Coordinates of N, CA and C in Angstrom, one line a residue:
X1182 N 112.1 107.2 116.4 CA 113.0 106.2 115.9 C 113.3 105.1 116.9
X1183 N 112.4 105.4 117.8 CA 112.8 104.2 119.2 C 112.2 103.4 119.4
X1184 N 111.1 103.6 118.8 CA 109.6 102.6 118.9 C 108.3 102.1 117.3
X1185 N 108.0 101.4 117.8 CA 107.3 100.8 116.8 C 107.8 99.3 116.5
X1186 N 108.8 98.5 116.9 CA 110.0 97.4 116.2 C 109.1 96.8 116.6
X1187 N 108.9 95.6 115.6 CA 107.6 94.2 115.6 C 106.1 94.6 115.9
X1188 N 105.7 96.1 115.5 CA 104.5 96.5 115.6 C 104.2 96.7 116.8
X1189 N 105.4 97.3 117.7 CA 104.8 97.5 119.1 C 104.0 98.6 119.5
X1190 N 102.6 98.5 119.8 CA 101.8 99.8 120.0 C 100.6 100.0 118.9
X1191 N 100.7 98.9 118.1 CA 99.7 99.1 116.8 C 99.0 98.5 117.0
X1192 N 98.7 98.0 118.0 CA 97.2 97.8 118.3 C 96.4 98.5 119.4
X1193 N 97.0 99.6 120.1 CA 97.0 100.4 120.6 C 96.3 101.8 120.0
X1194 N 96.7 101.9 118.7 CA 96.5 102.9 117.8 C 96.7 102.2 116.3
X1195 N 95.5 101.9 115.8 CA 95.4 100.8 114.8 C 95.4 101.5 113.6
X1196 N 95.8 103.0 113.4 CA 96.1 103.7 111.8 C 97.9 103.4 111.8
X1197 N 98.4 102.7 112.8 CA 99.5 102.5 112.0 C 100.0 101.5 111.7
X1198 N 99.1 100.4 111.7 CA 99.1 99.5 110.6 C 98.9 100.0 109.2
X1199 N 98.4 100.6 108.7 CA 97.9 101.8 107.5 C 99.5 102.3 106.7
X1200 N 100.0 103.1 108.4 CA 101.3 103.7 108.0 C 102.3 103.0 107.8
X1201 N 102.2 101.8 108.2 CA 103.4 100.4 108.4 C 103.3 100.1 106.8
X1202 N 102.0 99.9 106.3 CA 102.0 99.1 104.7 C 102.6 100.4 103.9
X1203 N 102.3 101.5 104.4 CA 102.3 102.1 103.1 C 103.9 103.0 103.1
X1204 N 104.3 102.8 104.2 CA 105.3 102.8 104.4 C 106.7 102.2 103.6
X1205 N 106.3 101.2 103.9 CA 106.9 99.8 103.6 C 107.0 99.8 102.4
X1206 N 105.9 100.4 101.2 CA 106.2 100.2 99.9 C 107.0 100.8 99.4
X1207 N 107.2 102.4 100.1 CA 108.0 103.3 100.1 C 109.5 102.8 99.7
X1208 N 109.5 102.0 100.8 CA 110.7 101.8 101.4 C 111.3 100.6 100.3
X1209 N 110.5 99.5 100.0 CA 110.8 99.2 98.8 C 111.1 99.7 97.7
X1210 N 110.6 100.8 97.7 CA 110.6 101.6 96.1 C 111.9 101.3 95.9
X1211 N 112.6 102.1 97.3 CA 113.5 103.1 97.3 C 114.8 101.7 96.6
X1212 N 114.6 100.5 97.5 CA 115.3 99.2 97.4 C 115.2 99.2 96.2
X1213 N 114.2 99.3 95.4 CA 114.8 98.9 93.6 C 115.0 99.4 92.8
X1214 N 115.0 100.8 93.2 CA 115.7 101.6 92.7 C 117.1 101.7 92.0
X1215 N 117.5 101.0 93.2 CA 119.1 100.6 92.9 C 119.6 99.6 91.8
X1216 N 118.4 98.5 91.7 CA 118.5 97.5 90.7 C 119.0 97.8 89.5
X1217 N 118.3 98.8 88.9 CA 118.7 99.2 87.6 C 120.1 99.5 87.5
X1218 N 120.4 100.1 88.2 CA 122.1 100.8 88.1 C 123.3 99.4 88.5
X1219 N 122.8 98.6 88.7 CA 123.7 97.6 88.9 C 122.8 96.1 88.6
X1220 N 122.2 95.8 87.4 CA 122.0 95.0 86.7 C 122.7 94.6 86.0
X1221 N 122.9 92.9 86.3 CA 123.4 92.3 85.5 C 125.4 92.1 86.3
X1222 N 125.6 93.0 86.9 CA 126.8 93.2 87.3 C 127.0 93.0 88.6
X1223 N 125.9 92.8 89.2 CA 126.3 92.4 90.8 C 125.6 91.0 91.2
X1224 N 125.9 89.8 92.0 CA 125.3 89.0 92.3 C 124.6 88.9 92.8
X1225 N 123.7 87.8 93.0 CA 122.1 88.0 94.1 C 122.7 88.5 95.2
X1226 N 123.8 87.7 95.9 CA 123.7 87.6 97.2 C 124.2 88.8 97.4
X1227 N 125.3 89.8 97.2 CA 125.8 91.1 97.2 C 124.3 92.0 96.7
X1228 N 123.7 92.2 95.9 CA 122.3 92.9 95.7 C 121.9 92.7 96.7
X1229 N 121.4 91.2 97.4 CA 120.6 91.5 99.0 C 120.9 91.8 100.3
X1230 N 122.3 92.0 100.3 CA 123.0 92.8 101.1 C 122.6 94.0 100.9
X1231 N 123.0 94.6 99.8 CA 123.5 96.0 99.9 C 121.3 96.3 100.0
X1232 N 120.7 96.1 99.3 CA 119.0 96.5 99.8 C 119.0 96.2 100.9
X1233 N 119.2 95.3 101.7 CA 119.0 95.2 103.0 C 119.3 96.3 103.7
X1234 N 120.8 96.6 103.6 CA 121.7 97.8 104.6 C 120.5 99.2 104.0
X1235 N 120.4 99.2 103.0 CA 119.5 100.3 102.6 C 118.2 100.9 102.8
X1236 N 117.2 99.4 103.2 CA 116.2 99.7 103.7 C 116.2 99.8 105.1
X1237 N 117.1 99.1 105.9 CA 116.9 99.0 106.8 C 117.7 100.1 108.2
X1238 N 118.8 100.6 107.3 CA 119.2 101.3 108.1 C 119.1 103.6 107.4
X1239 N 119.2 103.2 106.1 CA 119.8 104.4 105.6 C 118.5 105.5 105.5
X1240 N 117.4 104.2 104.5 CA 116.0 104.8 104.2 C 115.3 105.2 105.4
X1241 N 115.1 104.2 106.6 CA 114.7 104.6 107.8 C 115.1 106.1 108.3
X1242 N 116.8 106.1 108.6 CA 116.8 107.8 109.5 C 116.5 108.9 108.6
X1243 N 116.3 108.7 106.9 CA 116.0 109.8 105.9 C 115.1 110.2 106.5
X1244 N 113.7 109.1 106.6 CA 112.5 109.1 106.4 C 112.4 109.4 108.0
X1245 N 113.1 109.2 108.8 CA 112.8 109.8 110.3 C 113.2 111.5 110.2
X1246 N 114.7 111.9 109.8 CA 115.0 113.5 109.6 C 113.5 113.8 108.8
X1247 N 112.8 113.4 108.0 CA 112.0 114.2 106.9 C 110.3 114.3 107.3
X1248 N 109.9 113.0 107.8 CA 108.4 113.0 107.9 C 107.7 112.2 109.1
X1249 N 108.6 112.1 110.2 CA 108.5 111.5 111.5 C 107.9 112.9 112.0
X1250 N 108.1 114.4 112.3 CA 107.7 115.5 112.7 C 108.5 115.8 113.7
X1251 N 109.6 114.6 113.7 CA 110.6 115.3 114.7 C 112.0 115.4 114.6
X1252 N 112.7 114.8 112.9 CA 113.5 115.0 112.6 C 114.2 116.8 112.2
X1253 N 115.5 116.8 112.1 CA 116.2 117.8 112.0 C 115.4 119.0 110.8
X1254 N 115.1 118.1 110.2 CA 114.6 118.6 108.4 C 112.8 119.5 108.8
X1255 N 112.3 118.2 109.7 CA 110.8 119.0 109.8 C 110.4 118.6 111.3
X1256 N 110.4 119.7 111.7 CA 109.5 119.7 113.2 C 108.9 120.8 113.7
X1257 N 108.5 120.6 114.8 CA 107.6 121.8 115.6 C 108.4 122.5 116.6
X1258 N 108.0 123.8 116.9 CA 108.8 125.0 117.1 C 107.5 124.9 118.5
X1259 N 108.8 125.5 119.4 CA 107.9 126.2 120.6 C 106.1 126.6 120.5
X1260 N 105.8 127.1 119.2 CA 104.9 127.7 118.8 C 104.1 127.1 118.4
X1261 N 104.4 125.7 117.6 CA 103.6 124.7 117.0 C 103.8 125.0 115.6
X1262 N 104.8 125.6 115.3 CA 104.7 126.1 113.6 C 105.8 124.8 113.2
X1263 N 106.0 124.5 112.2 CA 106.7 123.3 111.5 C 108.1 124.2 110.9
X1264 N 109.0 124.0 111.4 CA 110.3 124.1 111.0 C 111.6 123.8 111.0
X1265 N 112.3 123.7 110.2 CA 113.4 123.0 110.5 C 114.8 123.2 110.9
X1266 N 116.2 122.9 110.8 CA 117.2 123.2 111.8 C 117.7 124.5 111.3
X1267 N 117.7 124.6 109.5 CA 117.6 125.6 108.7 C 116.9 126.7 108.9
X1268 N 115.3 126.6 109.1 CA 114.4 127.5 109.0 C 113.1 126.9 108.5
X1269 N 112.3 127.1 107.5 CA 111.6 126.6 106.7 C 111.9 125.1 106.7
X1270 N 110.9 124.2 107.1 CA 110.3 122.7 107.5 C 110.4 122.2 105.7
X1271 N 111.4 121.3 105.8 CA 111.9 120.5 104.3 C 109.7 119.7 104.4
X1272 N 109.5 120.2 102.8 CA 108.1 119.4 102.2 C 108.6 118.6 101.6
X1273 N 107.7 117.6 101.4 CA 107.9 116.5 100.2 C 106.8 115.6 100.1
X1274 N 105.7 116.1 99.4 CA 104.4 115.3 99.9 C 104.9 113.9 99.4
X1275 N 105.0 113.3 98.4 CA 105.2 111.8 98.0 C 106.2 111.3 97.9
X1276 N 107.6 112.2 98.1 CA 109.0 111.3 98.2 C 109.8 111.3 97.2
X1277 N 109.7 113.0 96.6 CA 110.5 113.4 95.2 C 112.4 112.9 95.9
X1278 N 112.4 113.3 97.0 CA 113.3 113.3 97.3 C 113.9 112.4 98.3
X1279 N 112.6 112.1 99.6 CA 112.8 111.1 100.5 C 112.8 109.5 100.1
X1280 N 112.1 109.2 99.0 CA 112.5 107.8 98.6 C 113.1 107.9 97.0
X1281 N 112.8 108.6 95.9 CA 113.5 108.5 95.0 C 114.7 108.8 95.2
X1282 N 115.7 110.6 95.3 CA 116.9 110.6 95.1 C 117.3 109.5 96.3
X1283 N 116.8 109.6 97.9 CA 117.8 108.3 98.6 C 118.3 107.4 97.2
X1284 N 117.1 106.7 96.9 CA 116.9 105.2 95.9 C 118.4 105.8 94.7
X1285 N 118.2 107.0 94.1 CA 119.0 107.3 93.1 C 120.3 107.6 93.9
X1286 N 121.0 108.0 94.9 CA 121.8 108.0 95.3 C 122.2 106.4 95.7
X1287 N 121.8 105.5 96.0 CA 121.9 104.5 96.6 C 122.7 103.7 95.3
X1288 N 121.9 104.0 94.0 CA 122.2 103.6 93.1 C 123.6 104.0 92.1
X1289 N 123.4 105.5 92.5 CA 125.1 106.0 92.0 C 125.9 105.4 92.7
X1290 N 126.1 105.3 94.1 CA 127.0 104.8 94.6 C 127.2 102.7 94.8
X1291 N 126.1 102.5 94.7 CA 126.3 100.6 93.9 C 126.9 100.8 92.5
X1292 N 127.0 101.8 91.5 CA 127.3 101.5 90.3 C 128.7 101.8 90.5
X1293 N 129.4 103.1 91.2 CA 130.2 103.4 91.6 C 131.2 102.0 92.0
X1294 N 130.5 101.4 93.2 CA 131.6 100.2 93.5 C 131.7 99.0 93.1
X1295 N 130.6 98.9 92.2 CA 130.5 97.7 91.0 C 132.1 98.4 90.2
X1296 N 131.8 99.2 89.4 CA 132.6 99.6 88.7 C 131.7 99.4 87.0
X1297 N 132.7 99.9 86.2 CA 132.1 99.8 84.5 C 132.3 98.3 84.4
X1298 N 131.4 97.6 82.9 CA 131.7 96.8 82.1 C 132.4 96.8 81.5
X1299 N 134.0 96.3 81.7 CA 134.9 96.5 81.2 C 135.3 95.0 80.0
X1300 N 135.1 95.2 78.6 CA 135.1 94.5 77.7 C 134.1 93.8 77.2
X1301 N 132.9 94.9 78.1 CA 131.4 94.2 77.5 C 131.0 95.0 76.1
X1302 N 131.0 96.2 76.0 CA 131.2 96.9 74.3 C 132.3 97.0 73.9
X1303 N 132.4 96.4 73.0 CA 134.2 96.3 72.0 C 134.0 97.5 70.8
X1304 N 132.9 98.1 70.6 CA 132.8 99.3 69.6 C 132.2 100.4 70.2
X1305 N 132.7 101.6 69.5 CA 131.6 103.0 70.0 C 130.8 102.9 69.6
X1306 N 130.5 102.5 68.7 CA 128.5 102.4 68.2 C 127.8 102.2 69.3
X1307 N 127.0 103.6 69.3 CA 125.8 104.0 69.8 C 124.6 102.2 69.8
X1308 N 124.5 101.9 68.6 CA 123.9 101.2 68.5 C 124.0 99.8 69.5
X1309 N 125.0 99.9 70.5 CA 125.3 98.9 71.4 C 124.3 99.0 72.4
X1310 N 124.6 100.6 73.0 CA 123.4 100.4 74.1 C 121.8 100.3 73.6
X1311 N 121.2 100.0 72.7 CA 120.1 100.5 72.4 C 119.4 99.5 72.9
X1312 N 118.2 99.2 73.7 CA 117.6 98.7 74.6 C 117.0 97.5 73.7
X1313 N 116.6 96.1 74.3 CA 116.3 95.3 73.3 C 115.0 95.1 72.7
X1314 N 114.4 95.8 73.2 CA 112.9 96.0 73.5 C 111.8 97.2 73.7
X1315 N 111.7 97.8 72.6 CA 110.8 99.6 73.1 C 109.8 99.0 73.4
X1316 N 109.0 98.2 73.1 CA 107.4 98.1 73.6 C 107.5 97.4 75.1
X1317 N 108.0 96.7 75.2 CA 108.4 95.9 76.8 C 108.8 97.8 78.0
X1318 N 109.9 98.2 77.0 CA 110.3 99.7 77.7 C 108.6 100.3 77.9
X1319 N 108.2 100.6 77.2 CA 107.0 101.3 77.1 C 105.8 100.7 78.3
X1320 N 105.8 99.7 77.8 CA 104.8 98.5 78.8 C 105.5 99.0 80.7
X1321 N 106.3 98.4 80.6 CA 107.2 98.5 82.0 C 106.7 100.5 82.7
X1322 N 106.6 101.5 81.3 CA 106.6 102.6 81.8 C 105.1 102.5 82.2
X1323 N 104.2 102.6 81.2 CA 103.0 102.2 82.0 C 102.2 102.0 83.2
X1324 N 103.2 100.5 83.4 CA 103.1 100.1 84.9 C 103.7 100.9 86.1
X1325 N 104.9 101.6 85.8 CA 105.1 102.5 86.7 C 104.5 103.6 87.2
X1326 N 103.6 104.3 85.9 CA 102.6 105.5 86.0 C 101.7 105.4 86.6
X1327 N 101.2 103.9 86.6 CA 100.2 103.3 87.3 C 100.0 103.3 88.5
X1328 N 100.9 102.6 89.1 CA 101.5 102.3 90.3 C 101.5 104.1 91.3
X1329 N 102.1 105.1 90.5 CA 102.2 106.0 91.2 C 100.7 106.6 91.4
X1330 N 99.6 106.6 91.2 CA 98.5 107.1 90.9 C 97.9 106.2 92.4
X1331 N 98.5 105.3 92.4 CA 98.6 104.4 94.4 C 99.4 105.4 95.4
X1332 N 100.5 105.7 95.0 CA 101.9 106.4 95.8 C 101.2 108.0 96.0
X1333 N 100.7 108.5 94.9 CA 100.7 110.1 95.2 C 99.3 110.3 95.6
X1334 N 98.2 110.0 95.3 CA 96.8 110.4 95.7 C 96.9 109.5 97.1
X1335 N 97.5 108.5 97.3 CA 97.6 107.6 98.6 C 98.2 107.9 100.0
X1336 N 99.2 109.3 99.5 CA 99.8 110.3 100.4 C 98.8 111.4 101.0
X1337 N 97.8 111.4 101.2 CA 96.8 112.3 101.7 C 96.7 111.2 102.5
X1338 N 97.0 110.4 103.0 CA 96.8 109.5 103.9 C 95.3 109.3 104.4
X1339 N 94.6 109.8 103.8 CA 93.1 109.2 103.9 C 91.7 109.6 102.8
X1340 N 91.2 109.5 102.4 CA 90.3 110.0 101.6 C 88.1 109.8 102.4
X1341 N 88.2 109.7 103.6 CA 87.1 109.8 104.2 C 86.3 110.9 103.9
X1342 N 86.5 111.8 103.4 CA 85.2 113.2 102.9 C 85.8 113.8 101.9
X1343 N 84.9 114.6 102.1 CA 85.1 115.5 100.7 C 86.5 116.3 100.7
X1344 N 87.1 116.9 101.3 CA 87.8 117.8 101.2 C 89.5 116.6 101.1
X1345 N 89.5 115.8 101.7 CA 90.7 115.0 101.5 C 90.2 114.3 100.2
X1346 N 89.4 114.0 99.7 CA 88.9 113.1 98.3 C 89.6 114.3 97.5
X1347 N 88.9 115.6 97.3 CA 89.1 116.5 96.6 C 90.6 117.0 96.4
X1348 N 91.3 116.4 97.6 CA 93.2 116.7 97.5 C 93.8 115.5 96.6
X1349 N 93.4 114.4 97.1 CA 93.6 113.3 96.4 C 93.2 113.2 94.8
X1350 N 92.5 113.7 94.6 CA 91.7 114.0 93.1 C 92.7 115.2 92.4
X1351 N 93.3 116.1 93.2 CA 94.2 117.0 92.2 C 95.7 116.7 92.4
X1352 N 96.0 115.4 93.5 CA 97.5 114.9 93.2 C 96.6 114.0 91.9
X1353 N 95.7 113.5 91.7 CA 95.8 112.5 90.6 C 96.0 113.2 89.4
X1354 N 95.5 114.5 89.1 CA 95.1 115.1 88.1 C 96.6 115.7 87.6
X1355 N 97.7 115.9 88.8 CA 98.8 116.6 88.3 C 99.6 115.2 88.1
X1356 N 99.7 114.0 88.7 CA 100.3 113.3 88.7 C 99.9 112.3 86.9
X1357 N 98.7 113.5 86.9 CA 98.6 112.8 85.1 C 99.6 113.7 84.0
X1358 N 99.0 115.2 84.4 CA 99.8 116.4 83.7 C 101.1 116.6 83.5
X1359 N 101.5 116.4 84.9 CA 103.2 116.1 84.8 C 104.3 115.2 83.6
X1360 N 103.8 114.1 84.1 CA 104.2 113.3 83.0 C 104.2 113.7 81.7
X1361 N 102.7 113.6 81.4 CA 102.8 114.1 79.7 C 103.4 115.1 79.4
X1362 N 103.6 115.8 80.1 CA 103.9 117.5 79.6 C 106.2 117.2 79.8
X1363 N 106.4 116.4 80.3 CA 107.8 116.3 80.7 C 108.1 115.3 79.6
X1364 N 107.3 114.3 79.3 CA 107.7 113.1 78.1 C 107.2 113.8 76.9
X1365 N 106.7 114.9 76.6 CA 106.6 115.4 75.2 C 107.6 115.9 75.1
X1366 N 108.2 117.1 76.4 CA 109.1 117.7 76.4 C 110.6 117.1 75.7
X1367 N 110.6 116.3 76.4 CA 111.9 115.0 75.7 C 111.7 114.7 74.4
X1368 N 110.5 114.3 74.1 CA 110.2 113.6 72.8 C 110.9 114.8 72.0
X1369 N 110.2 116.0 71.8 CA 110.2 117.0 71.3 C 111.8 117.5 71.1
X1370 N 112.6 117.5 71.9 CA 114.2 117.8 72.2 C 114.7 116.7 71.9
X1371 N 114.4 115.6 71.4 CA 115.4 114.6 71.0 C 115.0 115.0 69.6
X1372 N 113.7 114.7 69.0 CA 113.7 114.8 67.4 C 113.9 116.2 67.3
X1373 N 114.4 117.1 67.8 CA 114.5 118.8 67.0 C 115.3 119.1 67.3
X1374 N 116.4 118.8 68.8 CA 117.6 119.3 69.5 C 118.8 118.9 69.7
X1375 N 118.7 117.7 70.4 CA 119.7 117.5 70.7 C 119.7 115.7 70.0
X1376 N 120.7 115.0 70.0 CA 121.0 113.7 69.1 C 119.8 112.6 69.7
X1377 N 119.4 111.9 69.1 CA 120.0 111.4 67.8 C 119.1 111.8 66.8
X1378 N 118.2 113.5 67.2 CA 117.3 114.0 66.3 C 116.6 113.1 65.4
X1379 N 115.5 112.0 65.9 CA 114.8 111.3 65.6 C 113.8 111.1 66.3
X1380 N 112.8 110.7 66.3 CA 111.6 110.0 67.1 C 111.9 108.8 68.0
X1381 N 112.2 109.7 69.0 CA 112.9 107.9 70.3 C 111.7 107.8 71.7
X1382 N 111.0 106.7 71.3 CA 110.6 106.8 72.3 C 110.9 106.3 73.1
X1383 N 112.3 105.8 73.8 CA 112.4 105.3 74.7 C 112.6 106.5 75.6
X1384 N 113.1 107.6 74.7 CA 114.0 108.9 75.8 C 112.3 109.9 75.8
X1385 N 111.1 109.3 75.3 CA 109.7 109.7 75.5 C 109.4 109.0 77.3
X1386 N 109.4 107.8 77.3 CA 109.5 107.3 78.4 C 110.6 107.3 79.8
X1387 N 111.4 107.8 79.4 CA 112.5 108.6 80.4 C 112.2 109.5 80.8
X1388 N 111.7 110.6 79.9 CA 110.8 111.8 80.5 C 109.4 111.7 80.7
X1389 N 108.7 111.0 80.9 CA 107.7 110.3 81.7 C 108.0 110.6 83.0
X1390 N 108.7 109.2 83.3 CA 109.3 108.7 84.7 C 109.8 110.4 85.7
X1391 N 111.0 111.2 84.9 CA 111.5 112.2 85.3 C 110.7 112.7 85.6
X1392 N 109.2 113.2 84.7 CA 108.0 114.2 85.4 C 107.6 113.5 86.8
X1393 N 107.2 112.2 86.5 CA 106.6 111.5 87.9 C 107.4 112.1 88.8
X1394 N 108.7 111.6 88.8 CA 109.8 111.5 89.9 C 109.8 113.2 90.7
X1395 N 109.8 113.6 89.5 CA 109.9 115.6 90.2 C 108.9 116.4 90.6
X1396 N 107.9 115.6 90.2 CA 106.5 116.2 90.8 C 106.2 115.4 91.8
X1397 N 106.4 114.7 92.6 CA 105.5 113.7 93.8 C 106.1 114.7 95.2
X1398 N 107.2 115.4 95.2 CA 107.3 116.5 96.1 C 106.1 117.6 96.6
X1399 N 106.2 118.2 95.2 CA 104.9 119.0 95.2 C 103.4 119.0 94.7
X1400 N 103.3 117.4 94.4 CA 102.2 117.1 93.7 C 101.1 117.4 94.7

């Protein structure tokens, strides 16, 4: 956590230029994460604040306790074995937890001090929140699923032979499985279980995203 500021030493050891980009996207994830939960209700300049404080200070020491090798969460033991202050060295191959929950936490607590829309729905009809757009929702999920298929086969952090290709090849394969199998699950529980017992796909695409998000740990 002491070194590296303005690329110092990366030309020195030129794979972390590698770790800087892909890092970095990371770390953005985590920054837009928050967007959603406070759309519409916070102003530009308060939004670039509070991402700022987030990437720069909060997502950093996560990502140092978790995948630096020398944080509290995961490091090396007298012995060379990987563990942590607990016992057992915290995993997380793609950031189920190190950049999403941060991002989702970041985001409970922006919506928290935004506060509700207070006099933005004047009725309880359901029908208020209903999104303006399923195909745009759908489109948008897409692109996200996409995107991760960069994030989780891209966490083997190299693919030069066979045996790292072939790891990278079964995060892609689970990072396919996951999803489907979690957005049927939804699909299936809204039209048979639980409300509005109809065919929604937007809560099809909710459980999408949720597979992604809970499988990039152990994908």
């Amino acid at each position: 956590g002491a070194k590296g500021f303005f690329h110092q030493g990366f030309w020195e050891d030129k794979t972390s230029f590698r770790i800087w980009l892909f890092q970095g996207a990371f770390c953005a994830t985590g920054g837009t994460i928050v967007s959603g939960a406070m759309a519409e209700r916070t102003k530009l300049k308060g939004f670039g604040i509070y991402t700022l404080v987030l990437t720069s200070f909060i997502y950093p020491v996560v990502v140092y306790w978790s995948w630096s090798g020398h944080g509290f969460l995961n490091y090396r033991d007298d012995s060379g074995k990987s563990v942590s202050i607990i016992g057992p060295a915290y995993s997380d191959f793609a950031g189920s937890g190190v950049v999403h929950m941060v991002g989702g936490i970041g985001a409970i607590c922006g919506s928290m001090i935004v506060g509700p829309r207070l006099g933005r729905f004047a009725t309880d009809d359901d029908s208020e929140f209903t999104g303006h757009s399923v195909p745009l929702c759908v489109l948008g999920t897409f692109f996200l699923w996409f995107g991760w298929y960069g994030f989780n086969p891209g966490s083997t952090g190299a693919m030069h032979d066979a045996e790292t290709a072939n790891l990278a090849s079964l995060v892609a394969v689970n990072t396919t499985i996951a999803p489907c199998l979690s957005g049927l699950l939804v699909f299936f529980l809204r039209a048979k279980v639980v409300s509005p017992k109809a065919l929604d796909v937007s809560g099809f695409c909710n459980g999408i995203l949720a597979g992604l998000v809970a499988q990039s740990a152990g994908c």
